[in-house]
Coordinates of C-alpha atoms in Angstrom, one line a residue:
Chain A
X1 CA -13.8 -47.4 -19.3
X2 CA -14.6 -44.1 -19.2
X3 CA -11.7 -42.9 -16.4
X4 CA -9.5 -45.1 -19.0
X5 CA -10.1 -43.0 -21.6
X6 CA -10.2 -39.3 -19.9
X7 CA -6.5 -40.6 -19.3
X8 CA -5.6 -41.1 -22.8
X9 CA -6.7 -37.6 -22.7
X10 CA -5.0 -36.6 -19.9
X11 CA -1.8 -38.0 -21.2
X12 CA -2.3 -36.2 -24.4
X13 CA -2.4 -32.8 -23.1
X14 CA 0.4 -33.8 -20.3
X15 CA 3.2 -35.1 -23.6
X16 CA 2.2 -32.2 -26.0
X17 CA 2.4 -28.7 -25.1
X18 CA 0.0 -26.3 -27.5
X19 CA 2.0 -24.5 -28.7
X20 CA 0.9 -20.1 -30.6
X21 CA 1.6 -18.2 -33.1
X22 CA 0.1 -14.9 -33.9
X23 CA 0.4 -13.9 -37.2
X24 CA -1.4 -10.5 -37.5
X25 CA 0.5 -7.3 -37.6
X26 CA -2.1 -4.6 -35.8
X27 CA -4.6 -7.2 -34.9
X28 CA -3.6 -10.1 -32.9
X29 CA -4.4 -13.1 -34.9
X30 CA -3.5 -16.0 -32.7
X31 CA -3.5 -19.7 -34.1
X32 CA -3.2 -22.2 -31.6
X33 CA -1.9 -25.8 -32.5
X34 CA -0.4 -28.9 -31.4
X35 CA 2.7 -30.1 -33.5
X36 CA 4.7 -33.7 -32.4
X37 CA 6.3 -36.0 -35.2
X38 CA 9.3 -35.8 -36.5
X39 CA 10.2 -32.7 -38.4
X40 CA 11.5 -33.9 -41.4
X41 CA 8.1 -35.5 -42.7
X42 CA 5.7 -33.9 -44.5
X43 CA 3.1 -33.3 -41.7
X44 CA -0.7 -34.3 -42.0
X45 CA -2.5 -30.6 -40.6
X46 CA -6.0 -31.4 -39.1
X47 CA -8.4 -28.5 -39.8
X48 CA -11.7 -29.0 -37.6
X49 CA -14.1 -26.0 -36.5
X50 CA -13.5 -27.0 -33.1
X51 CA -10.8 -26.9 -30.5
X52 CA -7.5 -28.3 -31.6
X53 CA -8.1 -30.5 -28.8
X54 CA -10.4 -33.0 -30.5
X55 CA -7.6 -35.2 -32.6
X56 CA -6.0 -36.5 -29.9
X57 CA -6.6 -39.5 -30.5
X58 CA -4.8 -39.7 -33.9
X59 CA -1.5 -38.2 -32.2
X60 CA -1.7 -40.8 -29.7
X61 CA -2.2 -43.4 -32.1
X62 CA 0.2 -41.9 -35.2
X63 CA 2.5 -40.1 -33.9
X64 CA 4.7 -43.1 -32.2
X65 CA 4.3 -44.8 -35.6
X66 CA 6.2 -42.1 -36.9
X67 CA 4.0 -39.7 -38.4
X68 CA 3.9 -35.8 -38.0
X69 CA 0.5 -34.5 -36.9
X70 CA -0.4 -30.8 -36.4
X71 CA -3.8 -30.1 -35.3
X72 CA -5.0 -26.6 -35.6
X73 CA -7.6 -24.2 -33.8
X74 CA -7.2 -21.5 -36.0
X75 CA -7.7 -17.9 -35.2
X76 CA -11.4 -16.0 -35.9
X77 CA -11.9 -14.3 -39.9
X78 CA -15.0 -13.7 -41.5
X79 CA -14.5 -14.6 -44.9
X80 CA -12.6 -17.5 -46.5
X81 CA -10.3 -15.6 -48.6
X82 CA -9.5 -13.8 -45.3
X83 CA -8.9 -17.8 -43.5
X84 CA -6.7 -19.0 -46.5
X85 CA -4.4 -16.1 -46.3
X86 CA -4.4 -16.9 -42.8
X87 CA -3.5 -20.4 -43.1
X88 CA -0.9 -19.8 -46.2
X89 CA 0.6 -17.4 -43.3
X90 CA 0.5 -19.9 -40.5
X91 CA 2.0 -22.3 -42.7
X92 CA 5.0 -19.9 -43.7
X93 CA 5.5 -19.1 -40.3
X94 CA 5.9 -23.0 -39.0
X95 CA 8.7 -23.6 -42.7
X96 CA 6.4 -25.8 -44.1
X97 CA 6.0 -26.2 -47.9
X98 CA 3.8 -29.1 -48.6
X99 CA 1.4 -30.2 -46.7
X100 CA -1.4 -33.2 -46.2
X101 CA -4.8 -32.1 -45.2
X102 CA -7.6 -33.6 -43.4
X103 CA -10.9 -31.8 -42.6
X104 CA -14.1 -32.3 -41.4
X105 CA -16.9 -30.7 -41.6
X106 CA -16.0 -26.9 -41.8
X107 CA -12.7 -27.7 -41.6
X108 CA -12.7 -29.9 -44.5
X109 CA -14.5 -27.1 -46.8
X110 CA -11.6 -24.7 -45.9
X111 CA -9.3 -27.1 -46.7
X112 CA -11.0 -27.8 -50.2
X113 CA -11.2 -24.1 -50.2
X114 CA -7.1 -23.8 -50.0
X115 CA -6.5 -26.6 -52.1
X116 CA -8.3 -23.8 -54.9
X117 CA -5.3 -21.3 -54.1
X118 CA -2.3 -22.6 -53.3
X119 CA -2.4 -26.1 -55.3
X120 CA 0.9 -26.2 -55.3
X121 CA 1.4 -26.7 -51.3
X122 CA -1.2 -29.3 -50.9
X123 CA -0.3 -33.0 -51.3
X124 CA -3.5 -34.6 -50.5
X125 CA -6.7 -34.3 -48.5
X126 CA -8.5 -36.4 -46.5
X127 CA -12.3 -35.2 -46.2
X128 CA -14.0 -36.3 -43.2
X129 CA -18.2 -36.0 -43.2
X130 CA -18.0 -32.4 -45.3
X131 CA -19.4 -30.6 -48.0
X132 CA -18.1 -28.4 -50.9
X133 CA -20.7 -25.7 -51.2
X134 CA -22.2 -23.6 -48.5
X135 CA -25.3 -22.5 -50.3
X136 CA -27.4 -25.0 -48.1
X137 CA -26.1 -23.2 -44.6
X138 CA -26.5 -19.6 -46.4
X139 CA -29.8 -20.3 -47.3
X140 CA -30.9 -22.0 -43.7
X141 CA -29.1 -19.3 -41.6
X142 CA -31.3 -16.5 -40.5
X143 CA -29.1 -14.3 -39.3
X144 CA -25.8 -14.7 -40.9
X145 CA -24.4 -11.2 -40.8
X146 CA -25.3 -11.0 -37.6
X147 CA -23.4 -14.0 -35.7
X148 CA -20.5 -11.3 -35.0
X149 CA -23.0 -9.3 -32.5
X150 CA -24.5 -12.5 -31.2
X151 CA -23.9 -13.0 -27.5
X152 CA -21.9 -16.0 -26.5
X153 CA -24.6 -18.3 -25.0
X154 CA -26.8 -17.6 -28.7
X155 CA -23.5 -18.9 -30.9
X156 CA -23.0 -22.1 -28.8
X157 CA -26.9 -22.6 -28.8
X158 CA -26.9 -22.2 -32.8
X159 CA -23.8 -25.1 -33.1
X160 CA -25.4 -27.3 -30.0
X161 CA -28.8 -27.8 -31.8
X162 CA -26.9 -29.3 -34.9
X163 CA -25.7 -31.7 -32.7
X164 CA -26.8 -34.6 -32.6
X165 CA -29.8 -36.1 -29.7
X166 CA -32.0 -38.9 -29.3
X167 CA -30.6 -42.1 -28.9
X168 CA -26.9 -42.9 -29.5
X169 CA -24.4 -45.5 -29.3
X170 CA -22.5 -45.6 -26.0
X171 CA -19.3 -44.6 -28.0
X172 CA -21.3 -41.6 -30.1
X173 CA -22.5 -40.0 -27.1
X174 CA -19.7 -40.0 -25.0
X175 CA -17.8 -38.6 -27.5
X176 CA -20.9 -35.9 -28.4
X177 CA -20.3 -35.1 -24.4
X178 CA -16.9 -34.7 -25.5
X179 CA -17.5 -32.5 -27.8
X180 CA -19.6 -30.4 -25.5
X181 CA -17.2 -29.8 -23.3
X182 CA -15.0 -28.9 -25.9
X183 CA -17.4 -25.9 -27.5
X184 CA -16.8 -24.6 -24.0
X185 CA -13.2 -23.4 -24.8
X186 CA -14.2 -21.6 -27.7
X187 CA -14.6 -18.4 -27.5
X188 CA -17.0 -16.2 -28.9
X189 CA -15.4 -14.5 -31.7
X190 CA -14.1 -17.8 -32.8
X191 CA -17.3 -19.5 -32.5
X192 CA -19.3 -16.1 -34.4
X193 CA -15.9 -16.5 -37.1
X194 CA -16.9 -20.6 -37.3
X195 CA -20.6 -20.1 -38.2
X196 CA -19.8 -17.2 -40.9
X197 CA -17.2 -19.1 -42.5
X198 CA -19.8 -21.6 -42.3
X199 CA -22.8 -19.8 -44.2
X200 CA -20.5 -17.6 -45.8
X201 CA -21.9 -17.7 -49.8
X202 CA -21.0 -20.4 -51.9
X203 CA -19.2 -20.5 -55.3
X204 CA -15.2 -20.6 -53.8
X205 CA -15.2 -24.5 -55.3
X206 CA -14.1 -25.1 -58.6
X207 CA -15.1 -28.9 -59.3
X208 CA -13.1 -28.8 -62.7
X209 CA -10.0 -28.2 -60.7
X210 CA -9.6 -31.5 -58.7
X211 CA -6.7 -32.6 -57.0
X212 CA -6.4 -36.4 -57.3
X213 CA -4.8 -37.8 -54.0
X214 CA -7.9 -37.5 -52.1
X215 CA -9.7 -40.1 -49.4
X216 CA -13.0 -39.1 -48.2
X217 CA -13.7 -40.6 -45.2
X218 CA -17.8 -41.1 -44.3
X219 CA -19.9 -42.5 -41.4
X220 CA -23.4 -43.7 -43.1
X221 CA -24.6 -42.3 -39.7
X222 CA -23.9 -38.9 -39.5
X223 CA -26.1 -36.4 -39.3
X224 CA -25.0 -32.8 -39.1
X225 CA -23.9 -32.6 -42.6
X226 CA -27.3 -33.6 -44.5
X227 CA -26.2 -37.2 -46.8
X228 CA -27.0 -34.6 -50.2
X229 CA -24.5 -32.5 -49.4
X230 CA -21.7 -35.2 -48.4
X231 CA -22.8 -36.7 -51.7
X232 CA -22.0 -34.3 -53.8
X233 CA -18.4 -34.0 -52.2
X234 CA -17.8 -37.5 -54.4
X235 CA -19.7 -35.5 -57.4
X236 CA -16.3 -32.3 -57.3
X237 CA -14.0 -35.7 -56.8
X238 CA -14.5 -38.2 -58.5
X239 CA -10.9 -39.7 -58.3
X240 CA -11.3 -40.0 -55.0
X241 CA -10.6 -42.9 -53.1
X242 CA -14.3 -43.1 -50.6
X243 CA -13.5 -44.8 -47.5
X244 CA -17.1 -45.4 -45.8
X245 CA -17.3 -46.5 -42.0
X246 CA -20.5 -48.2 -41.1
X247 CA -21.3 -46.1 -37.8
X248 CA -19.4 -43.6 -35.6
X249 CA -21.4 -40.3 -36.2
X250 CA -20.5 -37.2 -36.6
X251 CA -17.0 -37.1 -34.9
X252 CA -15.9 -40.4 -35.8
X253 CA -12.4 -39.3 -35.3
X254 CA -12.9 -39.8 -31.7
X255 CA -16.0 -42.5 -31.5
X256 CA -14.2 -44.4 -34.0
X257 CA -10.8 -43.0 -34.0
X258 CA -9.6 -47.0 -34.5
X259 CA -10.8 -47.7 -38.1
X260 CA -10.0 -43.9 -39.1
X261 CA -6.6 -43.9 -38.3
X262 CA -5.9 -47.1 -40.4
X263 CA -7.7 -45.2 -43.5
X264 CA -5.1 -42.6 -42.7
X265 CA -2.6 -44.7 -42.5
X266 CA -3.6 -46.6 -45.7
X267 CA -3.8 -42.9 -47.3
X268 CA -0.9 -41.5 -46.8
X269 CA 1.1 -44.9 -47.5
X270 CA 0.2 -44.3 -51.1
X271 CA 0.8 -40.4 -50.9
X272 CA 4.6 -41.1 -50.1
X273 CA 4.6 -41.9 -46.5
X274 CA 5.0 -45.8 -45.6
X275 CA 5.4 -46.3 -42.1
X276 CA 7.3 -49.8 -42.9
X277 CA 9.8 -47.7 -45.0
X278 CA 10.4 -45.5 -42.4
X279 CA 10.7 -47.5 -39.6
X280 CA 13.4 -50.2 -41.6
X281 CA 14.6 -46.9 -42.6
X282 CA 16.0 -45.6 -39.8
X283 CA 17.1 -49.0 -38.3
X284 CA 19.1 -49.8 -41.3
X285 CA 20.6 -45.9 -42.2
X286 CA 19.8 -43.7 -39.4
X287 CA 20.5 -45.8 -36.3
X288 CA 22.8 -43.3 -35.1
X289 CA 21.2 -40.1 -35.7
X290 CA 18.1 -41.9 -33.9
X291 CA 20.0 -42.5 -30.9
X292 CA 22.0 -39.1 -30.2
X293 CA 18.6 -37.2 -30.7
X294 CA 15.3 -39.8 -30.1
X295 CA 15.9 -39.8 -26.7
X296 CA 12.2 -37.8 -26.2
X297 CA 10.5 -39.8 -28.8
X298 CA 11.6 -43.1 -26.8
X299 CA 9.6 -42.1 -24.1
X300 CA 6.6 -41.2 -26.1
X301 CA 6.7 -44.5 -27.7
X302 CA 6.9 -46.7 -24.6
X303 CA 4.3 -44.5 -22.9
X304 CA 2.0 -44.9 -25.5
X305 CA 2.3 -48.6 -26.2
X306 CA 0.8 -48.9 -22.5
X307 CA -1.9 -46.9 -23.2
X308 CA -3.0 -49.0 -26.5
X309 CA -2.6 -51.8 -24.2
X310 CA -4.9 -50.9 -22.0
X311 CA -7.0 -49.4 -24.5
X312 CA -7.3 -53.2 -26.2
X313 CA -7.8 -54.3 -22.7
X314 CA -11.1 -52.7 -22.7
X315 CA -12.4 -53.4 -26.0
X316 CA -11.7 -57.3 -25.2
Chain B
X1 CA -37.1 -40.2 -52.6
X2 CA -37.4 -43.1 -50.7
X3 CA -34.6 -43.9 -50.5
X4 CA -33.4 -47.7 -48.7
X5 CA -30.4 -47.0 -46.1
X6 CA -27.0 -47.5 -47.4
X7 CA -25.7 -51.1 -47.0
X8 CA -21.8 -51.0 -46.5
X9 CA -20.5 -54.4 -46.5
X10 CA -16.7 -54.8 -45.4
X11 CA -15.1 -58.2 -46.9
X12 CA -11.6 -59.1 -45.6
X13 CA -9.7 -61.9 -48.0
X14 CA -7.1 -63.4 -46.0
X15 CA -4.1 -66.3 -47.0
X16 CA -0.6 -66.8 -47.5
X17 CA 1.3 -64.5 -49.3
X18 CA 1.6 -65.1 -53.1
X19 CA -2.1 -66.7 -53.5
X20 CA -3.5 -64.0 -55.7
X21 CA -5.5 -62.2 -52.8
X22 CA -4.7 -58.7 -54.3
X23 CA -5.3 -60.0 -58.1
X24 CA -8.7 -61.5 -57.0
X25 CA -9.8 -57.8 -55.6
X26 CA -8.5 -56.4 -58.9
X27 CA -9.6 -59.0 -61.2
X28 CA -13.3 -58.1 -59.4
X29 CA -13.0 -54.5 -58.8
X30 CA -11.0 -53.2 -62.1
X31 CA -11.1 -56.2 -64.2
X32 CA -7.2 -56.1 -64.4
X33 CA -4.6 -58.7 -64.1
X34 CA -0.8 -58.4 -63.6
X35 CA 1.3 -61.0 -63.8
X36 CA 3.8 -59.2 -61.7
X37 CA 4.4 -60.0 -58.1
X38 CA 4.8 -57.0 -55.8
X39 CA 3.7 -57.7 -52.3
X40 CA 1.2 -56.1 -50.2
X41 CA 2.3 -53.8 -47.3
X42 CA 0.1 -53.4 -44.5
X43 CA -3.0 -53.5 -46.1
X44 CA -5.6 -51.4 -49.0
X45 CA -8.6 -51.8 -50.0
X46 CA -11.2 -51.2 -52.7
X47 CA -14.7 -50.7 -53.3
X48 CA -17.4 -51.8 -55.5
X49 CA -20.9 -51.4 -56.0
X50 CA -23.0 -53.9 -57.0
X51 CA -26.8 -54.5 -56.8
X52 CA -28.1 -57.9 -54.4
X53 CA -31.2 -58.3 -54.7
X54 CA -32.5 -55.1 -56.0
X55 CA -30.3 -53.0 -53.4
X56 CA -27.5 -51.4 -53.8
X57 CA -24.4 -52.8 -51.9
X58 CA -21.0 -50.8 -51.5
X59 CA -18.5 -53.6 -50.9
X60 CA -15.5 -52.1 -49.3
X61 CA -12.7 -55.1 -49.7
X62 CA -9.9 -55.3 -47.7
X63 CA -6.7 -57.1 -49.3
X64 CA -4.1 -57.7 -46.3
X65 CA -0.5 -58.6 -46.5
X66 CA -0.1 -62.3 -46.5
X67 CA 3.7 -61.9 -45.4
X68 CA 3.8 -61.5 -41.2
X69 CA 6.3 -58.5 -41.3
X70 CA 4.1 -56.1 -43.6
X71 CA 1.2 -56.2 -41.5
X72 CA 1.8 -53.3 -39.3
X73 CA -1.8 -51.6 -39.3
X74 CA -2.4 -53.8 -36.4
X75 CA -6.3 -55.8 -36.0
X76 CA -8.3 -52.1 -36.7
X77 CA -9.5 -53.1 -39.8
X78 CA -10.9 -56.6 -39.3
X79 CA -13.5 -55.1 -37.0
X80 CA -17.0 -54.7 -38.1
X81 CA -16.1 -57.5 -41.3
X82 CA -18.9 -58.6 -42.9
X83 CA -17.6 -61.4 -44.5
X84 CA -14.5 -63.4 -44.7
X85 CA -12.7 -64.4 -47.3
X86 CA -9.8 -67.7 -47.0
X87 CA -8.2 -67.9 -50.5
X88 CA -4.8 -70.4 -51.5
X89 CA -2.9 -71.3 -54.1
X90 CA -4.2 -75.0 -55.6
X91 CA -0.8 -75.8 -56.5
X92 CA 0.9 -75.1 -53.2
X93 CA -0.3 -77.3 -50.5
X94 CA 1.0 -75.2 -47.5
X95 CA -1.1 -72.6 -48.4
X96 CA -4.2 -75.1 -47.9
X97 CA -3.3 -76.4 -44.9
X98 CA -2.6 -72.9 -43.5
X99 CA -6.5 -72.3 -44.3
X100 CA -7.5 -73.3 -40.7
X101 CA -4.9 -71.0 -39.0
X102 CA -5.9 -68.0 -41.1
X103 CA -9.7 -69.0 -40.2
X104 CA -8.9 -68.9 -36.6
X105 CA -6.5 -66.0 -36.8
X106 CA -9.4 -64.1 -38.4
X107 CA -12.2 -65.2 -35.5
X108 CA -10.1 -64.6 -32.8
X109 CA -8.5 -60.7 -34.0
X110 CA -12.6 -59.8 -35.4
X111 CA -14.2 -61.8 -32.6
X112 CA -17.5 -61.8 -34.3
X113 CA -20.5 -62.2 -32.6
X114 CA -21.8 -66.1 -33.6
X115 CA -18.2 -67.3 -34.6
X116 CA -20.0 -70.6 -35.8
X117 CA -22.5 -69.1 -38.5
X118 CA -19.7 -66.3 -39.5
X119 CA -20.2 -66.6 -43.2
X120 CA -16.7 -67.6 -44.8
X121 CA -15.8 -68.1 -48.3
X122 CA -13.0 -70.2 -49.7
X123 CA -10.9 -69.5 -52.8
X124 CA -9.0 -71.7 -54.4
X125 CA -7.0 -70.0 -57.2
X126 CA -4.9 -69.9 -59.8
X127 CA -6.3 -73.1 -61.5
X128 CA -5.3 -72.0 -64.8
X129 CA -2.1 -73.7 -64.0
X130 CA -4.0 -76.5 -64.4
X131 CA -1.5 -79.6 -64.7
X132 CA 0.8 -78.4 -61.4
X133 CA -2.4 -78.8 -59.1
X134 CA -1.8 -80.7 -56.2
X135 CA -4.9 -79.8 -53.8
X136 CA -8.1 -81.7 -55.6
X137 CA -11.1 -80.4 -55.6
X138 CA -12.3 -83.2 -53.3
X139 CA -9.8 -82.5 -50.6
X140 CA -10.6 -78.9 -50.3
X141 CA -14.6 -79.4 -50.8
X142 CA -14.5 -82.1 -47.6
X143 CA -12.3 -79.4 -45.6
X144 CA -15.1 -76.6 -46.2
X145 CA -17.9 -78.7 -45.6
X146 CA -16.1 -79.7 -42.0
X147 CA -15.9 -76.0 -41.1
X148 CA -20.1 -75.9 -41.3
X149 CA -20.4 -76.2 -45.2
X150 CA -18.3 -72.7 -46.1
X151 CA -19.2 -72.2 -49.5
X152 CA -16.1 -73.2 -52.0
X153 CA -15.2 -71.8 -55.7
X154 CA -12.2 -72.7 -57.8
X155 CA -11.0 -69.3 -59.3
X156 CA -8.1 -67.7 -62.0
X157 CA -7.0 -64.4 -61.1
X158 CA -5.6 -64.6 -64.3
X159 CA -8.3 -66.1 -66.3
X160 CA -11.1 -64.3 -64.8
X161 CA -12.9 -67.7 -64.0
X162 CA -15.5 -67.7 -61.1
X163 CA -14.3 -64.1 -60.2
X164 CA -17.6 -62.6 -60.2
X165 CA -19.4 -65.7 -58.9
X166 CA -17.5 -65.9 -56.6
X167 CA -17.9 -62.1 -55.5
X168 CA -21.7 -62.2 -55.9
X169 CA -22.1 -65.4 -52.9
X170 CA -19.6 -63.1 -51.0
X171 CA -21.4 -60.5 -50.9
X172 CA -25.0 -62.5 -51.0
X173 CA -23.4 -64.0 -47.3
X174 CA -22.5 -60.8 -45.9
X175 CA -25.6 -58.5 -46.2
X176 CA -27.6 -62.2 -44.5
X177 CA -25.2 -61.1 -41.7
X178 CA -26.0 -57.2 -42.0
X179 CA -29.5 -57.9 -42.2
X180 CA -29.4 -60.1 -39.1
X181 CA -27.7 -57.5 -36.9
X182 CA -30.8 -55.0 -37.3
X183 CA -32.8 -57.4 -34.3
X184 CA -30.4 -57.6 -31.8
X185 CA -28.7 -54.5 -31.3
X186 CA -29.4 -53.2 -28.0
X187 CA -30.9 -49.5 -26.7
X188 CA -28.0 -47.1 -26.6
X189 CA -28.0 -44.4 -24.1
X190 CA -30.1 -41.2 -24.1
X191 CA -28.1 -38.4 -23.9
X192 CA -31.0 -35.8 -24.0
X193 CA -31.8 -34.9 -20.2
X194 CA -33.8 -37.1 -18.6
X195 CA -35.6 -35.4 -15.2
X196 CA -33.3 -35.8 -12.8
X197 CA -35.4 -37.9 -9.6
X198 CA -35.8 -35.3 -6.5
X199 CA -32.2 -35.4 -4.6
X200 CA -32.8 -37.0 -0.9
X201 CA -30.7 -35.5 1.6
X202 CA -29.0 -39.0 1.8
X203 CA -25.6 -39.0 0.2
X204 CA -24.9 -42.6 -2.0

């Protein structure tokens, strides 16, 4: 089981290159990401505080359906307006003019965050286990100002003990290992840029200005993000659609990347992209233009039908 | 605040297409009724809270697409169902007799723990088309109560008859099954560090 699923990894990171862009002038401000799906589709961008790694398995899982999925690491700033005009940037640079967000966690507060400025480019959000105010992690933070001077070893220390211990489901804590490992790749200027961002002072969210087309999705487990503050995430939305999932923890992307890829799916179906659509789609019309240039995506398809094979294998 | 823990209960409702499977959810959830056909694609769902026995429930409800070719979210969704829900069409007797594949279609793709106690509910709607029935009551009642007595309700979409009843012993059904999980789940794995036992010099 668990060889089986370092190879999903493994295949992952051999089909999809990750791919930089740096988008600062005197400073290097690199942003790495993942991109696969075809280009014409609105893509669904994946903000996390992690690595851009850790949604794999929704590119293995969406992608051959025909989705476009971009998952992003992006590069260290210390305040949020600094981040948004970083993203609005890094979106520019990759010709894209509306996008769909998900986030979680951190990620998902920056994406509520550039939802505020740039309206107009966002579609919908899906908000995975976040919050919408950081006035709890500002107030609980001893040394905010100082995570920039922190020594590596300190930062990861701070983001491990939010983690979380005890006793877990066999799924939750391999994937907590996962996420471990993964901490490992960051370094430390993105890690001191994660936990500012993180406890930087709240007041950026508006609730009166809420965008309609959003699905937050919840485990009733998780922990790191105290159940208040998810909670008051429905309070700034309350058109939004709440998609609860009984267990999975923190990263339930991974531990139960299954069930959130159907609320995904389900999501951006009523958001204007219908996988049924497509695919009679481009039997009926684009038959043609899927032949002369699908020739990659055939592969990716075939290759990743064996994996979900196996992958049922196991769970039978 | 004491507060209880959270009780998520997921419900699918399952049959042939054209029964009334989304109208049910929306008769329930929104109190809405359209007499308009438009068929379900993959599947959506909806959620409602609603107090059993002084706690508060969050139903999520799944409504799937009865036609074959629109299902194409694959079996994700039926895992962890609390609660199953068979509904036809009283007037259309293929849609009753196609209750026992759906049943088994449902145990085998959810593969619940005790497949004999899974709590099922059976719909039979759109009575208010009252003089085109051709399923009696009778017929469908003996059919449940050969399945291990699955409780049966005769509903209207349209009407809003036995809609919330209905709902209510759905949902009553489900958190018994919820309830009964807490015993028997087993120790998960520790992932703090354990001592490690001194290494012998013997490798394996």
């Amino acid at each position: 089981m668990n060889s089986n699923k370092k190879d999903v990894y493994q295949w992952f990171r051999s089909t999809i290159p990750q791919q930089r862009i740096s988008i600062g002038s005197v400073n290097e401000k690199v942003w790495k990401f993942y991109d696969y799906g075809p280009k014409d589709i609105t893509p669904l961008v994946f903000i996390s505080s992690g690595t851009s790694e850790i949604h794999y398995k929704q590119f293995v899982s969406l992608c051959p359906k025909g989705y476009r999925c971009i998952s992003i690491q992006f590069s260290p700033y210390d305040t949020i307006q600094g981040w948004c005009r970083g993203f609005d940037r890094f979106l520019d640079r990759l010709e894209l003019d509306k996008v769909h967000l998900f986030g979680s966690s951190l990620g998902g507060y920056l994406a509520q965050c550039y939802y505020q400025q740039k309206p107009s480019r966002v579609l919908s959000m899906i908000l995975n286990n976040t919050f919408s105010d950081t006035q709890y992690y500002h107030d609980n933070s001893s040394c905010s100002a100082m995570f920039s001077i922190l020594p590596e070893f300190m930062l990861k220390r701070i983001i491990l003990s939010n983690f979380p211990q005890g006793l877990l489901d066999a799924d939750i804590a391999e994937t907590v290992d996962f996420m471990v490992d993964q901490i490992e790749n960051l370094s430390q200027e993105e890690l001191a840029s994660r936990l500012t961002l993180n406890c930087s002072p709240s007041g950026v969210i508006n609730p009166s200005v809420g965008l309609e087309n959003i699905t937050i999705i919840d485990s009733l487990d998780a922990t790191s993000v105290p159940e208040r503050l998810r909670e008051e995430v429905y309070k700034y939305y309350p058109q939004a659609k709440i998609a609860l999932l009984k267990t999975g923890g923190d990263f339930c992307y991974i531990s139960r990347s299954d069930e959130l890829n159907v609320h995904i799916q389900v999501h951006l179906r009523q958001y204007g992209l219908d996988p049924v659509n497509n695919i009679s789609n481009s039997n009926n019309n684009n038959s043609n233009s899927n032949s002369s240039n699908g020739d990659g995506n055939h592969s990716f398809e075939i290759e990743s039908k064996g994996k979900s094979i196996k992958e049922s294998d196991i769970i039978q | 605040m004491a507060t209880k823990k959270k009780v998520l209960l997921k419900v699918i409702i399952l049959g042939d297409s054209g029964v009334g499977k989304t109208s049910l959810m929306n008769q329930y959830v929104n109190k809405k009724f359209s007499n308009q056909y438009k068929a379900t694609i993959g599947a959506d769902f909806l959620t409602k809270e609603l107090m059993v026995d002084d706690r508060v429930v969050t139903m999520q409800i799944w409504d799937t697409a009865g036609q074959e070719r629109f299902q194409s979210l694959g079996v994700a969704f039926y895992r962890g169902a609390d609660c199953c829900v068979l509904v036809y069409d009283v007037n259309v007797a293929k849609t009753f007799e196609n209750l026992d594949s759906w049943r088994d279609e449902f145990l085998i793709q959810a593969g619940p723990r005790d497949p004999d106690n899974f709590p099922f509910v059976v719909l039979g709607n759109k009575i208010d088309l009252e003089n085109q029935r051709v399923v009696s009551q009778k017929r469908a009642a003996s059919w449940c109560q050969s399945k291990g007595n699955i409780p049966y309700y005769e509903t209207s979409a349209k009407e809003a008859i036995n809609v919330e009843q209905a709902f209510q012993t759905i949902a009553r059904n489900a958190i018994k099954l919820e309830d009964g999980l807490v015993f028997p789940i087993p120790s998960g794995i520790q992932i703090q560090p354990e001592p490690t036992p001194a290494k012998s010099g013997v490798c394996c």
